[in-house]
Each structure stands twice: as structure tokens, then as C-alpha cells.
Coordinates of C-alpha atoms in Angstrom, one line a residue:
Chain A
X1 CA 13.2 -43.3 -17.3
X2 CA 12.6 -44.0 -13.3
X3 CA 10.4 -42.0 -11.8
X4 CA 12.7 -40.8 -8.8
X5 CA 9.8 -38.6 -7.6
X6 CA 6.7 -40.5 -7.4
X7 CA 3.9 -37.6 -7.6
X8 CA 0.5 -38.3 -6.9
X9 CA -2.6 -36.0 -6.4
X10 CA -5.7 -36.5 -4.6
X11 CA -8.2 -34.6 -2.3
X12 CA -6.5 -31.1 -3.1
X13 CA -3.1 -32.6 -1.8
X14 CA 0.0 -33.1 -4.1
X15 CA 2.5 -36.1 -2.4
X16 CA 5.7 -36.4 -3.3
X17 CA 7.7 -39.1 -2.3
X18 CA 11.3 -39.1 -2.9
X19 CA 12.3 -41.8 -4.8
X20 CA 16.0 -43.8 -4.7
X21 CA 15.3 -45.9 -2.0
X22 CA 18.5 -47.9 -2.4
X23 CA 20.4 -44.7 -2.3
X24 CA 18.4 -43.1 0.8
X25 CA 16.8 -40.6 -2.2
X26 CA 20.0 -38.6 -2.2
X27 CA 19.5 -36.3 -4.6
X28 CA 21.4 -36.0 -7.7
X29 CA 20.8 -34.1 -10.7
X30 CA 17.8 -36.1 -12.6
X31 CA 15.9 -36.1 -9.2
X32 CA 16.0 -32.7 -9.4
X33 CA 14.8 -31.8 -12.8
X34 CA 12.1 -34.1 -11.7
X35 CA 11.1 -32.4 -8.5
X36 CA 11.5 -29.1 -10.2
X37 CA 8.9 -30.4 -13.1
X38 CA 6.4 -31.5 -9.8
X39 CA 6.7 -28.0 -8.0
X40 CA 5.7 -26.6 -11.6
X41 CA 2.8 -27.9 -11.4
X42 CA 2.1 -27.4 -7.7
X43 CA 2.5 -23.8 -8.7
X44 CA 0.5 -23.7 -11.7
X45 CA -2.4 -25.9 -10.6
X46 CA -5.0 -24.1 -8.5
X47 CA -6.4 -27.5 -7.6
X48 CA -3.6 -28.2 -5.9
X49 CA -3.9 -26.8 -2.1
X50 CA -1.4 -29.0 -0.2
X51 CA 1.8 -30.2 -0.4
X52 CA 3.4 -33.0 1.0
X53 CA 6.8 -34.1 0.8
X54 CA 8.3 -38.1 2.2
X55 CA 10.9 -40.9 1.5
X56 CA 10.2 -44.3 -0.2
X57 CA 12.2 -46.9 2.1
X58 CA 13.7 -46.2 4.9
X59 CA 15.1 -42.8 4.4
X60 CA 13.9 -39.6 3.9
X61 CA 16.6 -37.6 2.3
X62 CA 20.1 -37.9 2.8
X63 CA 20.7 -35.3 0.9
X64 CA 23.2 -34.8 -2.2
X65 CA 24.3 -38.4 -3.6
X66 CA 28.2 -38.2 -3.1
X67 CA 28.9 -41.1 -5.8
X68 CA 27.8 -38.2 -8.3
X69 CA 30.7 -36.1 -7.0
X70 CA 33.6 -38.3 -6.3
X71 CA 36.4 -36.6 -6.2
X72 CA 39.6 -37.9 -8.2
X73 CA 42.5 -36.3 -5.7
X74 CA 44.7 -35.3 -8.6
X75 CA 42.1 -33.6 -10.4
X76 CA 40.7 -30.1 -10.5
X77 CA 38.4 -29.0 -7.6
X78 CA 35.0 -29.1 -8.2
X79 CA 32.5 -26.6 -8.5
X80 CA 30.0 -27.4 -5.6
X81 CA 28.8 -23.9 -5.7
X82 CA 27.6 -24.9 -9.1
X83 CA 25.0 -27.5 -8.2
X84 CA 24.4 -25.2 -5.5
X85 CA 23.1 -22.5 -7.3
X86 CA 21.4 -24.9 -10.2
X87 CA 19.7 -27.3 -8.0
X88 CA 19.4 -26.2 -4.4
X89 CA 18.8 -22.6 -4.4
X90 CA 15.9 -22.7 -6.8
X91 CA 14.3 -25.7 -5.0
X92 CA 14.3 -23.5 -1.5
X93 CA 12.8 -20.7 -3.1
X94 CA 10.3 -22.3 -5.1
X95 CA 9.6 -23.9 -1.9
X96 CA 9.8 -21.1 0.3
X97 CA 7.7 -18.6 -2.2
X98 CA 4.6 -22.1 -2.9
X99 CA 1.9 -19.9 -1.8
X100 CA 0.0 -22.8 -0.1
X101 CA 1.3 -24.7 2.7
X102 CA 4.1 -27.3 2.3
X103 CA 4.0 -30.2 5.0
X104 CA 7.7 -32.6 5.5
X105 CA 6.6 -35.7 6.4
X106 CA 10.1 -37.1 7.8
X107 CA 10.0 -40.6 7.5
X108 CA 14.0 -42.0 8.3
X109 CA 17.2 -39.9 8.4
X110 CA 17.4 -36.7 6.9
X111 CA 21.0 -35.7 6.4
X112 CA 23.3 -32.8 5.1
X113 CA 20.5 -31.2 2.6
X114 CA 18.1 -33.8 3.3
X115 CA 17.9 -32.5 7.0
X116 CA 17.9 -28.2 5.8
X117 CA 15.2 -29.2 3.5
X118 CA 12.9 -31.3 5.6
X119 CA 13.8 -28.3 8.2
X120 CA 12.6 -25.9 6.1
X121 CA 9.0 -26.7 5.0
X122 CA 6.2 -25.1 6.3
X123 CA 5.4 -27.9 8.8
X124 CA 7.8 -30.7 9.6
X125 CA 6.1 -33.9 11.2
X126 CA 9.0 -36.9 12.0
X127 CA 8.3 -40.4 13.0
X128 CA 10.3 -40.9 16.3
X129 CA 12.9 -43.1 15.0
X130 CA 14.2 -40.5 12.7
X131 CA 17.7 -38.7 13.0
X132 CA 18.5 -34.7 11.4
X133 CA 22.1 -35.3 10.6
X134 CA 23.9 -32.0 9.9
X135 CA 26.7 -33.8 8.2
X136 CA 28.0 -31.1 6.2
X137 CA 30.7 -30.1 8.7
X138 CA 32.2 -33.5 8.4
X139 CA 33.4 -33.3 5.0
X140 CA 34.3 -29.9 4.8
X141 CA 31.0 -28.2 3.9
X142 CA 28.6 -26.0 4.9
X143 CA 25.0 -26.3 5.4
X144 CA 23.0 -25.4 2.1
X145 CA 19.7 -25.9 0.7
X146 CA 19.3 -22.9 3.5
X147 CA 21.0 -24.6 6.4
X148 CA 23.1 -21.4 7.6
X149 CA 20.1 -19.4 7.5
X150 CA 17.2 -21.7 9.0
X151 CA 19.0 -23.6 11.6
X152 CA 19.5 -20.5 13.7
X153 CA 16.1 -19.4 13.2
X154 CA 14.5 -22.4 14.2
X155 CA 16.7 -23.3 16.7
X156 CA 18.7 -20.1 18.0
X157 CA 22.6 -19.4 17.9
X158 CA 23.7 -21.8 20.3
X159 CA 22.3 -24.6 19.3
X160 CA 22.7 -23.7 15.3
X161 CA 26.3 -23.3 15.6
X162 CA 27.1 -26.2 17.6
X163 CA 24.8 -28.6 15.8
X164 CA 26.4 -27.0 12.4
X165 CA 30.0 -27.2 13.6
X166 CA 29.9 -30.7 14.9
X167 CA 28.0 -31.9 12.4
X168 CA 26.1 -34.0 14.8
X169 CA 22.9 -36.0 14.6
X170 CA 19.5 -34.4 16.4
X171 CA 16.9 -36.9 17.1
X172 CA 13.4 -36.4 15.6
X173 CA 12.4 -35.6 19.8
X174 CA 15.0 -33.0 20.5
X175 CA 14.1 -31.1 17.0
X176 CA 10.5 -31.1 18.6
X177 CA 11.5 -30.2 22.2
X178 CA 13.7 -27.0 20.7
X179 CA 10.9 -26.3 18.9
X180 CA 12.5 -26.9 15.4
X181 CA 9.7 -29.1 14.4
X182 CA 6.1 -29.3 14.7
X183 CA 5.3 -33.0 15.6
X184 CA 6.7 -36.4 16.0
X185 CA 4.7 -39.0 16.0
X186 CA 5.5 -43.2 16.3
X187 CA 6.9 -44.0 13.0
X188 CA 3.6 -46.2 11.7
X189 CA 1.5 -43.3 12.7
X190 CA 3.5 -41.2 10.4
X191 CA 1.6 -41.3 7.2
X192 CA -1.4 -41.5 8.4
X193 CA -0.9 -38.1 10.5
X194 CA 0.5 -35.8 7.8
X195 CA -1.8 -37.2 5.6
X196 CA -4.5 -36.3 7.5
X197 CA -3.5 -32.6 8.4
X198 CA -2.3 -32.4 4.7
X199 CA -6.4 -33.1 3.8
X200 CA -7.4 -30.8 6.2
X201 CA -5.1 -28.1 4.9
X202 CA -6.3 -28.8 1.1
X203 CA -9.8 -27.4 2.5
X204 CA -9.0 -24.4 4.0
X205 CA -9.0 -20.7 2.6
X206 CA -5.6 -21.3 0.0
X207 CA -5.2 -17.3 -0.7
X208 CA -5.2 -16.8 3.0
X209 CA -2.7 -19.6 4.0
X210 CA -0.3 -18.7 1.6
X211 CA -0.2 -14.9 2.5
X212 CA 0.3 -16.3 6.5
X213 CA 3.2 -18.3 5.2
X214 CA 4.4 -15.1 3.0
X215 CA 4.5 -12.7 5.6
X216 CA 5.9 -14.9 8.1
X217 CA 8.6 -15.6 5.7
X218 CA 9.4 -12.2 5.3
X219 CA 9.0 -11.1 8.6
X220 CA 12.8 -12.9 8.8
X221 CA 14.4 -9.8 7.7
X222 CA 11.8 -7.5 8.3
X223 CA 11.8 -4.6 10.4
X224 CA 8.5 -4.4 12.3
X225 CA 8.0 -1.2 10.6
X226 CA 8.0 -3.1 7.5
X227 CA 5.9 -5.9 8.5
X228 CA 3.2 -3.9 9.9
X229 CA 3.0 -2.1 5.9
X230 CA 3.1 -6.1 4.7
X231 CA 0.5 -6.7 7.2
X232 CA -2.1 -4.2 5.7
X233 CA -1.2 -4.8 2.3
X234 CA -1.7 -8.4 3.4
X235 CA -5.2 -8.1 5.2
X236 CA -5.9 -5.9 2.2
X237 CA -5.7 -8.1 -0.1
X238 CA -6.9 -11.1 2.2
X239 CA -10.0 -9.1 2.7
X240 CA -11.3 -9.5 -0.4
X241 CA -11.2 -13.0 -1.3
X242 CA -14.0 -15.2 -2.0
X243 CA -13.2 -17.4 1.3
X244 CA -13.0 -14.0 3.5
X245 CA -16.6 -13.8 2.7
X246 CA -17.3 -17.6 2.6
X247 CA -15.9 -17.6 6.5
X248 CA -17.9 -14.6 7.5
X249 CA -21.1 -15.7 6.0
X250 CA -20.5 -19.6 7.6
X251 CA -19.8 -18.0 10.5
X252 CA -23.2 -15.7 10.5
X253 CA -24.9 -18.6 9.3
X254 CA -23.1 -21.4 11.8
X255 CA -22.8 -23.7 9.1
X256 CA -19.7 -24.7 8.0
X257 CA -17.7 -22.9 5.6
X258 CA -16.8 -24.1 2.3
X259 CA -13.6 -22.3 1.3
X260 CA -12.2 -22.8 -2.3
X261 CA -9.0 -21.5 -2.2
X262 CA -9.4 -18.1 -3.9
Chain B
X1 CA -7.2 2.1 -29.3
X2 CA -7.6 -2.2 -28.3
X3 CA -3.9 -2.1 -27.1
X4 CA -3.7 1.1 -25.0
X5 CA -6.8 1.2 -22.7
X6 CA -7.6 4.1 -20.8
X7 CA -9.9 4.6 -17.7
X8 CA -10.4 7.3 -15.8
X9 CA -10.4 7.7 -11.8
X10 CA -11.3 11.2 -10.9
X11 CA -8.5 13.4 -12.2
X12 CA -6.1 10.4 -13.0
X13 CA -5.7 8.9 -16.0
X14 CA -4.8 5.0 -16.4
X15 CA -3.5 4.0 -19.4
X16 CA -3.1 0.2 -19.4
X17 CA -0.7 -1.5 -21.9
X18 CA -3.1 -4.2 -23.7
X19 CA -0.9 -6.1 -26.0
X20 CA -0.5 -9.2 -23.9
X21 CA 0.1 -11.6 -26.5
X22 CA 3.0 -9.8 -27.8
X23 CA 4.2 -9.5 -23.4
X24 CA 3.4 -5.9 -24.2
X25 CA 6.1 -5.5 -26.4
X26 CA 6.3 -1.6 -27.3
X27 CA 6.1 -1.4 -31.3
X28 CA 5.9 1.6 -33.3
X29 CA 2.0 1.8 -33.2
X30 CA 1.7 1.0 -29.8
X31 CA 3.7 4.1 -28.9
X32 CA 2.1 6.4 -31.3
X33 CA -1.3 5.5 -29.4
X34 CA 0.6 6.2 -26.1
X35 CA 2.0 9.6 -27.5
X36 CA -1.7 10.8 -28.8
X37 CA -3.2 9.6 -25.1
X38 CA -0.9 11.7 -23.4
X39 CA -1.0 14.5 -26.1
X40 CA -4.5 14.6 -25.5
X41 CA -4.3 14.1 -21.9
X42 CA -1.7 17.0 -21.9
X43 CA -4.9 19.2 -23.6
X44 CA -7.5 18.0 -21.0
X45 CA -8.1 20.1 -18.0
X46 CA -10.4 17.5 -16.5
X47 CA -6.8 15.6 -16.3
X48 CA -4.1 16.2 -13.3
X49 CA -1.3 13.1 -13.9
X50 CA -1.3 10.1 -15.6
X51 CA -0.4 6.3 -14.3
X52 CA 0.9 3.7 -16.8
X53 CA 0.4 -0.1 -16.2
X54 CA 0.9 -3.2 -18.2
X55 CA -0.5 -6.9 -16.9
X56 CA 0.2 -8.7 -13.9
X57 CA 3.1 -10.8 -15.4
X58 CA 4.2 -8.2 -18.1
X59 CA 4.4 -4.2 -17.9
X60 CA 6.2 -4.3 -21.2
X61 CA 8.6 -6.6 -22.4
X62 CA 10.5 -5.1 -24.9
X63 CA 10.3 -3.3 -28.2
X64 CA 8.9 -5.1 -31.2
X65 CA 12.0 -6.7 -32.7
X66 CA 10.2 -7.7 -36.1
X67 CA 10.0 -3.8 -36.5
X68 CA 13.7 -3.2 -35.6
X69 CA 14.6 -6.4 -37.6
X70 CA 13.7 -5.1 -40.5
X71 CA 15.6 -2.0 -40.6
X72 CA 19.1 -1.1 -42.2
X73 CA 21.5 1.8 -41.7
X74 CA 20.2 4.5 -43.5
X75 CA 16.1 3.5 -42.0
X76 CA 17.2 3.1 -38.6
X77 CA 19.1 6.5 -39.4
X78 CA 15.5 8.4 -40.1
X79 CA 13.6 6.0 -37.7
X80 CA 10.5 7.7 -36.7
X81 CA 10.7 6.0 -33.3
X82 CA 12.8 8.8 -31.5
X83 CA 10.2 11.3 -32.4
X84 CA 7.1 9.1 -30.7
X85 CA 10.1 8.7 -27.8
X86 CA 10.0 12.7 -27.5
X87 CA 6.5 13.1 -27.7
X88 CA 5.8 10.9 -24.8
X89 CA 8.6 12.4 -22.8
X90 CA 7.4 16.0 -23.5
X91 CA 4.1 15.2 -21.2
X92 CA 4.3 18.2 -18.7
X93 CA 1.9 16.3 -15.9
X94 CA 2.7 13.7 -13.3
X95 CA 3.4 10.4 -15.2
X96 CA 3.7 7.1 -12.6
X97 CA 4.9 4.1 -13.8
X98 CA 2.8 1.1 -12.0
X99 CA 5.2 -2.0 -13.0
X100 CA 4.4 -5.6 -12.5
X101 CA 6.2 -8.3 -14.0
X102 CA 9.2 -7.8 -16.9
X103 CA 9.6 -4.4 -17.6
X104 CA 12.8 -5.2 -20.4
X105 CA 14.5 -3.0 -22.6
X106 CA 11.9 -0.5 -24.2
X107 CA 9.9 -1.3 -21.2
X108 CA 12.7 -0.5 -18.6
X109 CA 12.9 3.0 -20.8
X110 CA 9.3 3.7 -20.5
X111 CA 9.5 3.3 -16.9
X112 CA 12.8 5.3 -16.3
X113 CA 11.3 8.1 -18.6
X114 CA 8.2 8.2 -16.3
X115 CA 8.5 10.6 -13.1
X116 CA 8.1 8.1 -10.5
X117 CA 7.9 4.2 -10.5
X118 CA 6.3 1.7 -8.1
X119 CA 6.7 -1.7 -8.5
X120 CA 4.9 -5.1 -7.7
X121 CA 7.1 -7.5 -5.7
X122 CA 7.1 -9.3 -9.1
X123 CA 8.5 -6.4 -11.3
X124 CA 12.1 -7.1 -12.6
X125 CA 13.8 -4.2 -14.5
X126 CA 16.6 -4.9 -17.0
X127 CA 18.1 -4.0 -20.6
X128 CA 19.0 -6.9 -22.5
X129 CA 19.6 -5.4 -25.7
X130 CA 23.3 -6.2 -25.4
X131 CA 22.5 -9.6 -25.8
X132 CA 21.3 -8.9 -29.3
X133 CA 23.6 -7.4 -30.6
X134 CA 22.3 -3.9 -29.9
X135 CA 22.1 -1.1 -27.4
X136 CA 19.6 0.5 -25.2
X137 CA 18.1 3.3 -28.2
X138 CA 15.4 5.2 -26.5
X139 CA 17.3 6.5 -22.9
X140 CA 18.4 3.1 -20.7
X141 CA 22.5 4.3 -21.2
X142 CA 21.1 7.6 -20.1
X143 CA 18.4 7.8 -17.5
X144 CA 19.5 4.5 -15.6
X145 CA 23.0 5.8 -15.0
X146 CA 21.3 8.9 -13.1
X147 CA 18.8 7.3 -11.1
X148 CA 21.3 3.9 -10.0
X149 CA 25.2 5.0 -10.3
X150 CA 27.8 4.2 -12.8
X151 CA 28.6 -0.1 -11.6
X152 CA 25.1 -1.0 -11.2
X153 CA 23.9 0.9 -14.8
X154 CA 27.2 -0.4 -16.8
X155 CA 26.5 -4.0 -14.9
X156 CA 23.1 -3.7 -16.3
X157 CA 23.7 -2.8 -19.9
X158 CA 27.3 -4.5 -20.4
X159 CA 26.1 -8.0 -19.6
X160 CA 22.2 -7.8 -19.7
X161 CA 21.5 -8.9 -16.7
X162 CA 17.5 -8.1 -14.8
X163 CA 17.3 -6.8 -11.4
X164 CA 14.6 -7.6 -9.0
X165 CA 11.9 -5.1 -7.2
X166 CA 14.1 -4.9 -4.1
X167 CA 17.0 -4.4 -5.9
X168 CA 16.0 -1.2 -8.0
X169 CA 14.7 0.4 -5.1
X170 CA 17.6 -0.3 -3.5
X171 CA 19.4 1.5 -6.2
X172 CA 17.1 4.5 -6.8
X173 CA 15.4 3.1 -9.9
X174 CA 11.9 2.7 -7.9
X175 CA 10.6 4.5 -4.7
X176 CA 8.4 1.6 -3.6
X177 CA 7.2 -2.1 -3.8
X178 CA 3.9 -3.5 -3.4
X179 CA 2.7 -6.8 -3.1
X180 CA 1.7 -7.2 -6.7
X181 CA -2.2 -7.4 -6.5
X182 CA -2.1 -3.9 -5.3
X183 CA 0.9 -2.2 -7.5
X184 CA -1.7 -0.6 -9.6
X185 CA -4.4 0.7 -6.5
X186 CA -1.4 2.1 -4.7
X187 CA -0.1 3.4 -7.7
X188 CA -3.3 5.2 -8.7
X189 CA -3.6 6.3 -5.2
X190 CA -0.3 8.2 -5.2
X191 CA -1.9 10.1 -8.2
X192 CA -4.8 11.1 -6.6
X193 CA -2.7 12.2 -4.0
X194 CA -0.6 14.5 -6.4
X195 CA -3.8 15.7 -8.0
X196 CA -5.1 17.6 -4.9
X197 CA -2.1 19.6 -5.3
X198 CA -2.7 22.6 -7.9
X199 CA -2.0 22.0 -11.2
X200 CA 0.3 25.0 -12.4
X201 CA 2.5 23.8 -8.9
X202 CA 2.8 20.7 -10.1
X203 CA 3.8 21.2 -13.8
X204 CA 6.6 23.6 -12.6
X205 CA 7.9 21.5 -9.6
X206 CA 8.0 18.7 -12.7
X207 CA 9.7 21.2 -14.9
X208 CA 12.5 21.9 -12.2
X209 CA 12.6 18.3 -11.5
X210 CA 13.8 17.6 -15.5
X211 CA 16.0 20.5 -15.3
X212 CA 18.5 18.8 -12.8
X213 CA 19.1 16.3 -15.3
X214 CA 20.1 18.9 -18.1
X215 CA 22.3 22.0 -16.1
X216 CA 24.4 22.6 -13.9
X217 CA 23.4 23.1 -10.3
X218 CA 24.2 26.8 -10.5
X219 CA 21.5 27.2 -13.3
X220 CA 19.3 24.6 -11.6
X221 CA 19.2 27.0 -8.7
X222 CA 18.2 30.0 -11.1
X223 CA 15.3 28.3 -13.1
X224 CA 14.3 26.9 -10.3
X225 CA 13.4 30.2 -8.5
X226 CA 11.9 31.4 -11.7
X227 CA 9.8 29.0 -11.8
X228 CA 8.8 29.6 -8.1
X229 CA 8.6 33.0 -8.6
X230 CA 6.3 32.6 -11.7
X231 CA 4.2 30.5 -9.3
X232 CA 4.1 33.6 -6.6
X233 CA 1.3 35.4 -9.7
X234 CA -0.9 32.6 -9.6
X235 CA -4.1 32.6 -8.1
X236 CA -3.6 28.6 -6.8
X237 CA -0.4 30.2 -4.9
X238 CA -2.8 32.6 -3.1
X239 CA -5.4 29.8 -2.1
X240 CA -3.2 27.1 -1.5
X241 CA -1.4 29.3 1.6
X242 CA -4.7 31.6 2.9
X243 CA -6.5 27.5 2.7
X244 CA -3.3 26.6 4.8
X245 CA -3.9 29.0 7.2
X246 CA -7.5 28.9 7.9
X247 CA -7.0 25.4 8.5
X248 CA -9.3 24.3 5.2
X249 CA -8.9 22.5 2.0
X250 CA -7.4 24.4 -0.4
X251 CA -9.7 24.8 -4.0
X252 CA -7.1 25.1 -7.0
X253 CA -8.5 26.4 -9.8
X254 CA -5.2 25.7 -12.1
X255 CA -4.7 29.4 -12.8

């Protein structure tokens, strides 16, 4: 079988590179039963404290392979919802719920889910010559892998709903001056960057990090009300891990800290 | 007693479902030592409410379908189970259910029997009997309709479907979720909370409670001011109001 995610672990950090080069790593369905096998064991594997996500080739993502769904004309609709809820859906929310930090190294074009899902990690670094194209619009579609929902968040109304309803393309240093992504970077640099920050992230306090990305996640639909309970329940529980007191005693001690992740 | 643990935390009670390589499944023995912890919890002064708790992943998955497996018409007719049920259900004290993880079938029952549930962020309630060809045995048709509504129960039970954390407190079926590393401390916390309060108050506020599922509002209203007025001869009554007024902490004695 091909390996159409190429998953490799070192130094605390789990890469996964998507892999159909010659298709732009669109996804289609064995590309996601293999992703979903990798995010298993980024979930299970306490070792791993990082996780970083890129393209083989030129691409990064261009999201769902439309050769898998070509439609005959005088044949039934499909069911996109289908793949939607099979594929997509779960890969957000594993994604979303990863308690350690997830890092979208955007290497080429990310389009239609390509583009929400590279949107939608934790931290999204793009080389300069890459293009979010929010292509969905063009065929028909809308925005999923948590399009509808991200892009205003990340990049307020306006700019959501035009960018969704003309399906345009947003270059890698727009995204960063709208403040939709973190950092772009020239496109040799790329690797070298997120792998860096990726190593640095694989030594910091885990248990901490991924209650920071939890309760930002939820502070989406929160009422501050409810994220001030989340907070304390958060601290709470943040308080007593092993790198709380790691951190404090480095910090008493200037030396520093050694944190493993619990 | 391996399968049933039970620690105690000033006046509280934890009973901690053990049976984790069975996901907690509740079988016949496991719910006879449940019923005898309560019974003798139900003797114990030294005892004010009880919390239940299974692991992080499972608070109990189901009943133990081996047991039910093996059972034909006329033994599933003169079950012992429904008599354990009614033991555990008779418990007159505060009983919290502290659910993280699956809490299925028999496990969703336990819960709904219990007076109050908190949940982990992880808890998912459902009764999947349906799927096996059978029905909820020990309460689900019953106590789920009353705490959720008539679409969300018959959605439940007809198709088998679970519903998350959020969801059942959305619906009634749990007052509140916790991140799930603290389900059980909050839980225990809202006992200790009830234990303050005197005992004699507390079994008859319980009592009323029950009542409201078995009479009409009319005769709600009417046993419920018994039961307040049988409250107005107890010593606690007298402490826990003079205590209010001066301003101190009251000191129940539970008589």
C-alpha cells in the first residue's frame, strides 16, 4: 500500500507530511484512514509532544481529490455530506481536541479543505509563495473541514464572507497581515522554521499547553462567565502537575527547567 | 468487596466502581455489594450522603450480558435483579452520581436513580439495550422520560443512540460538567456541602423530592407540608434557625 502520509517521530515531535504529490495531497478516502491511524497515535503516545503537519511536493493540501467524486450528470446526487461527516468532521475535532500543540507548516497552495485545515491548526507558518484558496464557492460548496466557522473567527465577518463567497485566493502575506496566520517565512526557510518551533514546543510543559489550547478553544462559544469557571478548573488542575512544580523550582533555582509533559 | 471500594471523606461516603476490566459492567454481584454499602451506609450515623464513581474512561458500562444471556422466560420472570435495583433505590441519604466516561444502559440507570449527577466533560449517557434486542429493565423508560422530555428519552431508547455531557445537561439529565480530572473532587465537594445541612432536613427534603415523581401535585403539596411540619419537632429545626440568627454555624445533631 502507499504510504500517503509519511509519519515520522523524533525529538518529541510527530511530522506528518501529506503524501500524493502528483495529486497536490488532495485527500481522498485512504489518506484519511491513514491520517486518522497517525492522530491515534499522536493521542495515545505521551512521548509525542508536538505535532507538525506539511505537503510532499509542491503543494500543501488542495483539499478533497475531485476525480474520487466525479459526478456522472444523469446520475443520482451524491452524498457530500457523507464524506463530510466520515472524514472531515472527525479529523477537525481530533485535531481541535490533540491536547498538545499542532503546528501547519504550509508549504504550496492550500485549497478548499486544504486551506480550512491548514487554517485551523494551532499555529499556521506559510512560506511566502503560498496561496489559501477558498475554492468551495466555485463549485457550489461550502467551506468544511470548519471553514464557516474558523474563517470568521480568524479573520472577522467582512473578510470571511467575502473571501468565502468569492471563493478567492489569499496570499500566504495577507493571511499574516489579517492576522489569520502566525508567520510567513521565505519558502526555503520554511522547514527549517517550524521545525525548529515544533522542537521547542516538544520541550515545554505538555499538560499546560494543551489546557491553553483547550480553553482557548472553548472560549469560542463561551460566555465569560463560563470561561472564568474553565479558567479555575483549568489552573486547578494545571497547578498540580509535575512541570508546575518543575517551573517553580527552575525558576527558584535559575536553572533551567526540565519539563516532561505531565 | 475488590469491585466496590469505599473511602471515606469526613461524612461522605465514595463508593468507587472497581471492575474495570469488565468497563464496570454492573452484574448481579456487583450490585448486591453496592446495595449492602448503602444498606450499611443507610445504618451509619457517622454517614450524611454518599457519591458514586466509576474510572476515568468508564463509570459503568452496562449490565453483565453473560448473566442476562443466560436467562429464559420463566428466570428472567423471578430475576433477583429488581430486588438489588430496590434496595439501592430505597437509600434515604443524598446519593451523587460522579460520571466519567460511558455511563450505558445499567449504568445510565444507576445514574438516573441517583439524586443528582455531575459529569466529566468526557461522560456520555445512553441506553443501548434496543440494539440487542432488549429494553431498558431497571428504570431508563421511566426515570429518563422525567428528567429529559418525551423526543429526547424515546430518541434515546428507540434507536440507542449516546448523548454527550453538554447534551444531558442541556436536557436535565445532569446539573453540571467538569473537566474530567475534577468530576469526582467537585462531586465529593457538593456532598460535603449537603452534609453541613442537618440530617433529618435532608432525608425529608429527599423524601418530598421522590414524592413528585409518584402523586399528583395536589398530594405533593400535602406530604410535603407533613414532612415540613414533622421537621418543625426537631431539635436540628431549632438550631439551624436560632444559629441563623446569631450569625453562627449551626451544630445539627440529627435529632
Amino acid at each position: 500500500m502507499d504510504a500517503l502520509i509519511l509519519s515520522h517521530v523524533e525529538h518529541g515531535v510527530m511530522t506528518l507530511t501529506l503524501n500524493r504529490p502528483d495529486r497536490l495531497n488532495s485527500f481522498n478516502d485512504e489518506m484519511h484512514y491513514q491520517l486518522a491511524e497517525c492522530l491515534k497515535q499522536a493521542e495515545r503516545d505521551e512521548t509525542i509532544r508536538c505535532l507538525l503537519i506539511t505537503g510532499a511536493g509542491r503543494g500543501f493540501c488542495a483539499g478533497q481529490d475531485l476525480n474520487d467524486r466525479s459526478v456522472d450528470p444523469n446520475g443520482p446526487a451524491p452524498d457530500l455530506g457523507l464524506s463530510v461527516e466520515t472524514f472531515y468532521n472527525p479529523l477537525v475535532r481530533r485535531l481541535a481536541k490533540l491536547p498538545k500543540p499542532v503546528i501547519a507548516a504550509v508549504n504550496g497552495v492550500a485549497a478548499g479543505a486544504g486551506a480550512t485545515l491548514a487554517l485551523g491548526c494551532d499555529i499556521v507558518i506559510a512560506a511566502r509563495s503560498v496561496n489559501f484558496v477558498m475554492a468551495f464557492s466555485r463549485l457550489g460548496l461550502v467551506p468544511d473541514c470548519g471553514g464557516t466557522w474558523l474563517l470568521p473567527r480568524v479573520a472577522g465577518r467582512a473578510r470571511a464572507m467575502a473571501l468565502a463567497l468569492l471563493g478567492d485566493k489569499l496570499s500566504a502575506e495577507q493571511a499574516q497581515q489579517w492576522g489569520m496566520i502566525w508567520q510567513v517565512v521565505d519558502d526555503a526557510q520554511l522547514l527549517e522554521t517550524a521545525g525548529q518551533l515544533a522542537r521547542h514546543l516538544a520541550t515545554q510543559p505538555t499538560f499546560g499547553l494543551g489546557l491553553i489550547k483547550q480553553a482557548i478553544n472553548a472560549a469560542e462559544t463561551h460566555t465569560l462567565d463560563q470561561q472564568l469557571d474553565l479558567e479555575r478548573d483549568y489552573q486547578r488542575m494545571a497547578g498540580r502537575s509535575d512541570d508546575y512544580r518543575e517551573g517553580v523550582s527552575a525558576f527558584l533555582a535559575k536553572r533551567p527547567p526540565q519539563f516532561s509533559g505531565k | 468487596m475488590s469491585e466496590l471500594l469505599s473511602v471515606h471523606h469526613g461524612r461522605v461516603l465514595q463508593l468507587t466502581l472497581n471492575r474495570p476490566q469488565a468497563r464496570n459492567a454492573l452484574n448481579n454481584a456487583l450490585l448486591t455489594q453496592l446495595a449492602e454499602a448503602l444498606e450499611a451506609a443507610q445504618q451509619d450515623d457517622s454517614v450524611g450522603a454518599v457519591v458514586i464513581v466509576g474510572t476515568t474512561r468508564f463509570f459503568a458500562a452496562g449490565a453483565d450480558l453473560q448473566e442476562m444471556a443466560e436467562k429464559d422466560l420463566a428466570a428472567t420472570l423471578n430475576d433477583s435483579r429488581p430486588r438489588l435495583w430496590a434496595r439501592i433505590d430505597a437509600f434515604s441519604k443524598p446519593l451523587i452520581a460522579a460520571v466519567n466516561g460511558y455511563a450505558l444502559g445499567a449504568g445510565c440507570e444507576l445514574a438516573l436513580l441517583c439524586d443528582v449527577v455531575v459529569a466529566g466533560d468526557n461522560a456520555s449517557f445512553g441506553l443501548p439495550e434496543i440494539t440487542l434486542g432488549i429494553m431498558p429493565g431497571a428504570g431508563g423508560t421511566q426515570r429518563l422520560i422525567r428528567c429529559v422530555g418525551k423526543s429526547l428519552a424515546a430518541q434515546m431508547i428507540l434507536t440507542g443512540n449516546a448523548i454527550d455531557a453538554k447534551r444531558a445537561q442541556q436536557a436535565g439529565l445532569v446539573s453540571e460538567v467538569y473537566p474530567s480530572g475534577l468530576t469526582l473532587e467537585y462531586a465529593l465537594a457538593l456532598a460535603l456541602r449537603m452534609v453541613e445541612h442537618s440530617p433529618l432536613a435532608l432525608q425529608a427534603a429527599k423524601q418530598a423530592l421522590r414524592q413528585s415523581q409518584e402523586v399528583s401535585l395536589h398530594a405533593g403539596l400535602g406530604l410535603e407540608r407533613q414532612l415540613f411540619t414533622l421537621l418543625s419537632a426537631t431539635d436540628d429545626r431549632q438550631e439551624g434557625i436560632a444559629a441563623f440568627l446569631a450569625k453562627r454555624k449551626p451544630e445539627f445533631k440529627g435529632r
